Coordinates of C-alpha atoms and ligand atoms in Angstrom, one line a residue:
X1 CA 0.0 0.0 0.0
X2 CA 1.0 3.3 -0.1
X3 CA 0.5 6.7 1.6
X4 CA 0.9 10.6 0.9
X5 CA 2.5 11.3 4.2
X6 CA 3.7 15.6 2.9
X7 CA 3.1 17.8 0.2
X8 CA 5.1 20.8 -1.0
X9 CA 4.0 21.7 -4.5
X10 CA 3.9 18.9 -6.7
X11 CA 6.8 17.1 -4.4
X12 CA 5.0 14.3 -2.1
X13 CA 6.5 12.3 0.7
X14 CA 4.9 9.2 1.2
X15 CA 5.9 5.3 2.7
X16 CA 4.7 2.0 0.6
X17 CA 4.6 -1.1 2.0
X18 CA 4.6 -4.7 1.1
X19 CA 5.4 -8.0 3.1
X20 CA 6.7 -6.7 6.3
X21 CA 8.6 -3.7 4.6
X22 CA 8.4 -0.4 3.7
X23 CA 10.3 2.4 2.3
X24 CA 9.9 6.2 2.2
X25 CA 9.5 7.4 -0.7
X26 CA 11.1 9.6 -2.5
X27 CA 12.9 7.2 -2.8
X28 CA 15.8 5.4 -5.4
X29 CA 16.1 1.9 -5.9
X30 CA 19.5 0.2 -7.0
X31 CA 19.4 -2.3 -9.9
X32 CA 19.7 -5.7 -9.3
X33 CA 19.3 -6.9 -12.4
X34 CA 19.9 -10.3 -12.2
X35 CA 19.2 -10.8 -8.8
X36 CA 22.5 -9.3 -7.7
X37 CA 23.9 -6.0 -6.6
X38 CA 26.9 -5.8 -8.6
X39 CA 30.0 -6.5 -5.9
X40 CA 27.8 -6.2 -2.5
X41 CA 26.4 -8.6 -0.4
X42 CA 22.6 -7.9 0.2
X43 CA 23.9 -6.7 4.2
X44 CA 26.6 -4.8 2.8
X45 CA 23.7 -3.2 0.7
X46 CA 21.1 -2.9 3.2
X47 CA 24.2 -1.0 5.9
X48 CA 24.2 2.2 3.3
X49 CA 20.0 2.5 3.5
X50 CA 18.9 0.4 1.0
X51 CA 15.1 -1.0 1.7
X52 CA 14.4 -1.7 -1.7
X53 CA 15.8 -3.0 -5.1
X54 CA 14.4 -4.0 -9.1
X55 CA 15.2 -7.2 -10.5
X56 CA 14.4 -8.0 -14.1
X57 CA 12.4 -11.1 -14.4
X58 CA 13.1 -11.6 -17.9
X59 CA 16.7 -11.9 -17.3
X60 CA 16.1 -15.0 -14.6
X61 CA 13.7 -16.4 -16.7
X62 CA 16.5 -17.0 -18.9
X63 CA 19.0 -18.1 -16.9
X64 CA 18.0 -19.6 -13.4
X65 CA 14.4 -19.8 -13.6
X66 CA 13.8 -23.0 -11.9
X67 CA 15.9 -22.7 -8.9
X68 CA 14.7 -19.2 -8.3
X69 CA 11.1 -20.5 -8.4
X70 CA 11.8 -22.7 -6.1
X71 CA 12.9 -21.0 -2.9
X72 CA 11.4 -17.5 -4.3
X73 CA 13.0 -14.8 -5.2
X74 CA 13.7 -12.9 -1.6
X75 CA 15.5 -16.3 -0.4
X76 CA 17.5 -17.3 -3.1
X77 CA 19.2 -13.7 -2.9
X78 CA 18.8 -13.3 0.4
X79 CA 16.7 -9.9 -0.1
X80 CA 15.1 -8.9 3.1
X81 CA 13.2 -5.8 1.8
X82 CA 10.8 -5.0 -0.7
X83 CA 11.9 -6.0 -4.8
X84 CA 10.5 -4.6 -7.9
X85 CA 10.6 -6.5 -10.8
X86 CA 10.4 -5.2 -14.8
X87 CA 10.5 -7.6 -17.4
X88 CA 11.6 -4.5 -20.1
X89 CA 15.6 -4.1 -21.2
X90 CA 15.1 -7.2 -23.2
X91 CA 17.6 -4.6 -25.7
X92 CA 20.6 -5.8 -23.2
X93 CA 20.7 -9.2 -24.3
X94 CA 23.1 -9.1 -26.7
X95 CA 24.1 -12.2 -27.7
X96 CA 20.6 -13.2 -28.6
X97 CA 18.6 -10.3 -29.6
X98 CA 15.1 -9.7 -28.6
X99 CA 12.3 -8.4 -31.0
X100 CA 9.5 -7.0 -30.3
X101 CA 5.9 -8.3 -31.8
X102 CA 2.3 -7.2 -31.6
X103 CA 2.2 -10.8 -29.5
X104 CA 4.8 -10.3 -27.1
X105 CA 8.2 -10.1 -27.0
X106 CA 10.1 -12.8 -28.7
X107 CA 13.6 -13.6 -27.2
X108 CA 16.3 -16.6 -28.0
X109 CA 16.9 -18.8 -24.6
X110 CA 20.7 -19.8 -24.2
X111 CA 20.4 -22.8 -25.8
X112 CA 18.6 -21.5 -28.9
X113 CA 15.4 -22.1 -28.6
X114 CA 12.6 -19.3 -29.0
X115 CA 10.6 -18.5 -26.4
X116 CA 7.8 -15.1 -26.1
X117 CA 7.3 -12.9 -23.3
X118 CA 3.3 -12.1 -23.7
X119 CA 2.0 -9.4 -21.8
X120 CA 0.4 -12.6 -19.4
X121 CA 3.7 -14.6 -19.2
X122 CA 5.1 -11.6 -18.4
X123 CA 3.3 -11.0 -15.0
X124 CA 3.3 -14.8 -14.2
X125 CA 7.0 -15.5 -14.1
X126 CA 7.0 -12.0 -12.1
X127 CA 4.4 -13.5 -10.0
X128 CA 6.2 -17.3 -10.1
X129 CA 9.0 -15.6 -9.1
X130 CA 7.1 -14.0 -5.6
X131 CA 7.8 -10.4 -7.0
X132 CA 6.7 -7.7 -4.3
X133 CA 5.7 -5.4 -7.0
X134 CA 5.6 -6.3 -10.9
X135 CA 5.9 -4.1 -13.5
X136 CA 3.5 -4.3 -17.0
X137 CA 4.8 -5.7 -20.2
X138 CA 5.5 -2.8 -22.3
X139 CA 7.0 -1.8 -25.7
X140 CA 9.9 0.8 -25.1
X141 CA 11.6 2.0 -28.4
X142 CA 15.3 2.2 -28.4
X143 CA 16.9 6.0 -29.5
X144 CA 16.8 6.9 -31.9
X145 CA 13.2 6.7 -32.9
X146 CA 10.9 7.8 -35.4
X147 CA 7.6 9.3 -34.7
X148 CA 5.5 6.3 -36.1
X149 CA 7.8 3.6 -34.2
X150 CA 6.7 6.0 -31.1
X151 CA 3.0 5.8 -32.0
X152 CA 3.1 2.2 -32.8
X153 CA 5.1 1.6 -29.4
X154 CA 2.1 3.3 -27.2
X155 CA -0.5 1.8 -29.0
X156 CA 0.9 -1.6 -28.4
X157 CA 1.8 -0.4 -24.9
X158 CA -1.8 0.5 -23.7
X159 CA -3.2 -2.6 -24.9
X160 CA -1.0 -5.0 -23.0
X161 CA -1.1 -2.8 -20.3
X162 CA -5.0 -3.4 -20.5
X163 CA -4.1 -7.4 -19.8
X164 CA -1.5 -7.0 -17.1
X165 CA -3.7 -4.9 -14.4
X166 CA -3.5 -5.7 -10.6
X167 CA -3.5 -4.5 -7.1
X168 CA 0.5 -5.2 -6.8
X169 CA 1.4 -3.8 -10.7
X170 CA 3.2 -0.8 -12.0
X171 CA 1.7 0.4 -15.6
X172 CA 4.6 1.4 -17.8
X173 CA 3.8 4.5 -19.7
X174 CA 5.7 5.5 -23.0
X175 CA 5.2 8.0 -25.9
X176 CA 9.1 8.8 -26.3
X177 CA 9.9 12.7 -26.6
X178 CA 6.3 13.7 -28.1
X179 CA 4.1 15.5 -25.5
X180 CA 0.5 14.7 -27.0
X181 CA 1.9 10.8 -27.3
X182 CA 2.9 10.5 -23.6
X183 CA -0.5 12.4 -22.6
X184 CA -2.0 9.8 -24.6
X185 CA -0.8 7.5 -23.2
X186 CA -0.7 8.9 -19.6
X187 CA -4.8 9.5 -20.2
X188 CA -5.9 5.9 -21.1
X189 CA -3.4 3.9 -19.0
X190 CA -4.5 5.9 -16.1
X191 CA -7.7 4.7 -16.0
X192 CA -6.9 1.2 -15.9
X193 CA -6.8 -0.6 -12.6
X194 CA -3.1 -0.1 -11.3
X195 CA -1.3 0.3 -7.7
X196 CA 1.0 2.6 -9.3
X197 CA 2.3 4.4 -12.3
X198 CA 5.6 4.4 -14.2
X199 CA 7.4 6.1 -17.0
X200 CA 9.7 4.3 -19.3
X201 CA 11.5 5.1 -22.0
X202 CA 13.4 7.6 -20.7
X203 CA 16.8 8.4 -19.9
X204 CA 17.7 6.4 -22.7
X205 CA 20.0 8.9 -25.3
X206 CA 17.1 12.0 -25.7
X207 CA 18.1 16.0 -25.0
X208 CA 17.7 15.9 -20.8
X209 CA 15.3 19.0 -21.1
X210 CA 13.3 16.6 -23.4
X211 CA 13.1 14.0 -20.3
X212 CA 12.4 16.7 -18.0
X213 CA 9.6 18.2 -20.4
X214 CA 8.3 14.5 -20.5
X215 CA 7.9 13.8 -16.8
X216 CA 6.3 17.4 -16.4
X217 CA 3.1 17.0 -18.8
X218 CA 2.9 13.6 -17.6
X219 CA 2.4 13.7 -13.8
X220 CA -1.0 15.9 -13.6
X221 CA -2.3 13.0 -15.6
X222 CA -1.9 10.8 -13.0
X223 CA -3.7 9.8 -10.2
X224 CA -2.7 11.8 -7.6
X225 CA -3.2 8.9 -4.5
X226 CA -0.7 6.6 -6.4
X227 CA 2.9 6.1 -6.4
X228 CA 5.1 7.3 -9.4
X229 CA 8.0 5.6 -10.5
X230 CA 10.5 7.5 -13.2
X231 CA 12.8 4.5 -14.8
X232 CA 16.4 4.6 -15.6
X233 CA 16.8 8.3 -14.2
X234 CA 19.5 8.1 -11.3
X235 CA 21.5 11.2 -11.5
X236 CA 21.3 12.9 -8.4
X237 CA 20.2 16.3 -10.2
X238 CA 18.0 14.5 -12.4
X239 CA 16.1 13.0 -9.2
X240 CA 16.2 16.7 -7.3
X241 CA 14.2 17.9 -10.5
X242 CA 12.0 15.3 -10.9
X243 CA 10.9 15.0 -7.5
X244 CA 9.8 18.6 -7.9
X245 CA 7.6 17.4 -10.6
X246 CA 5.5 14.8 -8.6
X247 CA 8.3 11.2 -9.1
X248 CA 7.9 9.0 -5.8
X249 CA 10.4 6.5 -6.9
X250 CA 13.3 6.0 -9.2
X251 CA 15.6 3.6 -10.3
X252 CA 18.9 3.3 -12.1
X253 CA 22.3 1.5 -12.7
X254 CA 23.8 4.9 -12.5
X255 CA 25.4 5.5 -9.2
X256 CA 26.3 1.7 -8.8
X257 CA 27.8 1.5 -12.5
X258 CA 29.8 4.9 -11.8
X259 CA 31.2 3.2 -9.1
X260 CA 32.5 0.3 -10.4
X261 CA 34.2 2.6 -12.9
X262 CA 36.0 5.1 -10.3
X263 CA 33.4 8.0 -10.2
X264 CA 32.2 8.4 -7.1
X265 CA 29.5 11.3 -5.6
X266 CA 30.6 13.6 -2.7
X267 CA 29.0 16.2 -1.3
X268 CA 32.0 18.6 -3.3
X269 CA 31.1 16.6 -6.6
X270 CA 32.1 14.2 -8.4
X271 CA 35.1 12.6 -8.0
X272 CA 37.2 10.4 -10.5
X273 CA 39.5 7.7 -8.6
X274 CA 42.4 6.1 -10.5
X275 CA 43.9 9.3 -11.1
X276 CA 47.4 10.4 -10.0
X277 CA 46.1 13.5 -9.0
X278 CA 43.7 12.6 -6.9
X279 CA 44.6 13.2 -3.4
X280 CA 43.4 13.8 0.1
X281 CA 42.5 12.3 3.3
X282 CA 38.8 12.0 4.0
X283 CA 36.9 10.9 0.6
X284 CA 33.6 13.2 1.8
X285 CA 33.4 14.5 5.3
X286 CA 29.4 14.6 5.0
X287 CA 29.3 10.9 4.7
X288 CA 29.3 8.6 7.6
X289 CA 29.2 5.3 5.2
X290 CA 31.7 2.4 6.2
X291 CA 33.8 3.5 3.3
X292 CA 34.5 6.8 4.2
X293 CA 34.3 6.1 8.5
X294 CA 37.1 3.9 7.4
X295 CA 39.4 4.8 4.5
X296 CA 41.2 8.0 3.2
X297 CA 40.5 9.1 -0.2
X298 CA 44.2 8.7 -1.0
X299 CA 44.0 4.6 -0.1
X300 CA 40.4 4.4 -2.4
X301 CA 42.8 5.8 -5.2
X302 CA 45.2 3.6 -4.8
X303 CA 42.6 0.5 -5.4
X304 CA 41.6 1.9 -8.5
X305 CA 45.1 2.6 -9.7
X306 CA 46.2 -0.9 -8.7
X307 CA 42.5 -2.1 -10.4
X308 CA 41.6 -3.9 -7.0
X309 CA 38.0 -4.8 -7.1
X310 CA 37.9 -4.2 -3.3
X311 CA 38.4 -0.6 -4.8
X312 CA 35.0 -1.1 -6.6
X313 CA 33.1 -2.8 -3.6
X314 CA 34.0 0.6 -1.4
X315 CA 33.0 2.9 -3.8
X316 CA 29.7 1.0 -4.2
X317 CA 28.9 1.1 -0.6
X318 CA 29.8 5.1 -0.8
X319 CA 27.5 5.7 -3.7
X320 CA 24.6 4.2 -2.4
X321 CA 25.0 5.5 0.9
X322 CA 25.3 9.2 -0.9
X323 CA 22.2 8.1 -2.6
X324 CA 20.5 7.2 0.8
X325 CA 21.4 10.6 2.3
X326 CA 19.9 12.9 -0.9
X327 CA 16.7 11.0 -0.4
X328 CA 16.0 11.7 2.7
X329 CA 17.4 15.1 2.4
X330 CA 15.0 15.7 0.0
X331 CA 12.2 14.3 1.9
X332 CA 13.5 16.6 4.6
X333 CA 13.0 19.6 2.4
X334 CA 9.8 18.8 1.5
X335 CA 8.4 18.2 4.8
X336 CA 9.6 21.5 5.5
Ligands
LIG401 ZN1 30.8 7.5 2.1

């Protein structure tokens, strides 16, 4: 469930629950994409703030479906918190490409075989695999796209959206950088019987004032009672702007995936390790993360100039814990 807790302007704060948990929202969700956060442990993880996480179900459907099934999908990673699952991103399998059909989408399993993702397998490997919340099938154009493959994208979009409605399910709204196609969109998806609303298809290559321009027409179109999830978008200004426009919840590869490359957040910027110029003692004197309670900036350096991946694991933990800290300053803010 979830509940509008404060209100400043379009900015809400608000907690959603599910199976024990709950999380304030605004709030920003690490990828897990295939059931892993890249180089933590799930308590590692869960020490800088994290209380939630999005899996993608198509991605264990193809590769540990069974076994997943089996124990569920909070035990066999050991998640104690709430997970989202999408089955979208399909476009990141590369060895066996996915393509996209009025039916579904139709992917290659690793030993060759065709399978399809319909909009109804969709939500019942999401639900096989004890998903907290699930996310709609929907068809999200890569960039660059034309108009018409944008039209044809939300048309398709709405009507499977239409056949994966439920009390526990995100809708995934599209309509790429075209206004009167995302209010389209926004308008007939909103009336369907969802617990929350998301937009996709974003973040993905388009001019950022286009994305901001996006989210703004969008979120007056939605319920105002119900969560709001912005996917992909995990820049820390990109969220402060967005949140001002009505998003609950975000998620994004982005602060993890800067990590692991040596570009870490601090409260004086960003900061790129590996560098032989890089020096200093505390990494970010506002952060109270196990990284930076623990370790100089000069010794983080030296893991990334040596290519250590206990240089990648710290600067993990620090991200997401620098995460943590701008979500609840911004829910701070916005309580006033
Ligand atoms: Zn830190």
């Amino acid at each position: 469930m979830f509940e509008i807790t404060a209100e400043n302007g379009r900015a809400r704060c608000g907690v959603l629950r599910a199976g024990g948990h709950s999380i304030e929202t605004p709030a920003f969700l690490p990828v897990a994409t295939k059931a892993f956060i890249k180089t933590l442990t799930p308590n590692e993880a869960k020490e800088t703030g994290v209380e939630a996480i999005i899996v993608n179900a198509l991605h264990i459907y193809r590769k540990i479906f069974d076994a997943v099934v089996e124990r569920g999908l909070h035990d066999f990673m050991k998640w104690d918190g709430i997970i989202f699952t999408d089955s979208g991103g399909f476009q990141s399998i590369k060895k066996f490409p996915a393509r996209i059909t009025d039916d579904g989408v139709l992917f290659s399993m690793p030993d060759g075989n065709q399978e399809i993702f319909t909009p109804e397998k969709s939500m019942e490997v999401q639900r096989a695999i004890e998903s907290d919340f699930l996310f709609a099938l929907d068809d999200c154009p890569s960039y660059p796209y034309t108009r018409r493959r944008a039209e044809e994208a939300v048309e398709r979009t709405i009507r499977w959206a239409e056949r994966c409605q439920g009390e526990r399910n995100f809708a995934i709204l599209q309509g790429g950088v075209y206004a009167d196609l995302r209010k389209k969109c926004a308008r007939e998806i909103a009336e369907m019987d969802f617990f929350g609303f998301a937009m996709g298809g974003l973040c993905i290559g388009e001019p950022k004032e286009e994305m901001h321009y996006m989210v703004e027409v969008t979120t007056p179109l939605l319920p105002e009672e119900k969560p709001r999830h912005l996917m992909g978008v995990g820049s820390p200004e990109d969220i402060m702007a967005c949140v001002k426009k009505g998003i609950d919840i975000f998620d994004s590869a982005f602060p993890t995936r800067n990590a692991r490359h040596g570009t870490i957040f601090t409260s004086h910027g960003k900061i790129n390790l590996g560098k032989g110029n890089v020096r200093g003692d505390a990494i970010d004197e506002e952060c109270n993360c196990y990284t930076c309670r623990n370790f100089s900036l000069d010794y983080l350096n030296y893991l990334f100039r040596e290519k250590e991946s206990l240089g990648m694991r710290l600067a993990t933990i620090h991200n997401l814990a620098y995460m943590n800290d701008l979500m609840t300053k911004i829910r701070e803010e916005i309580r006033g």
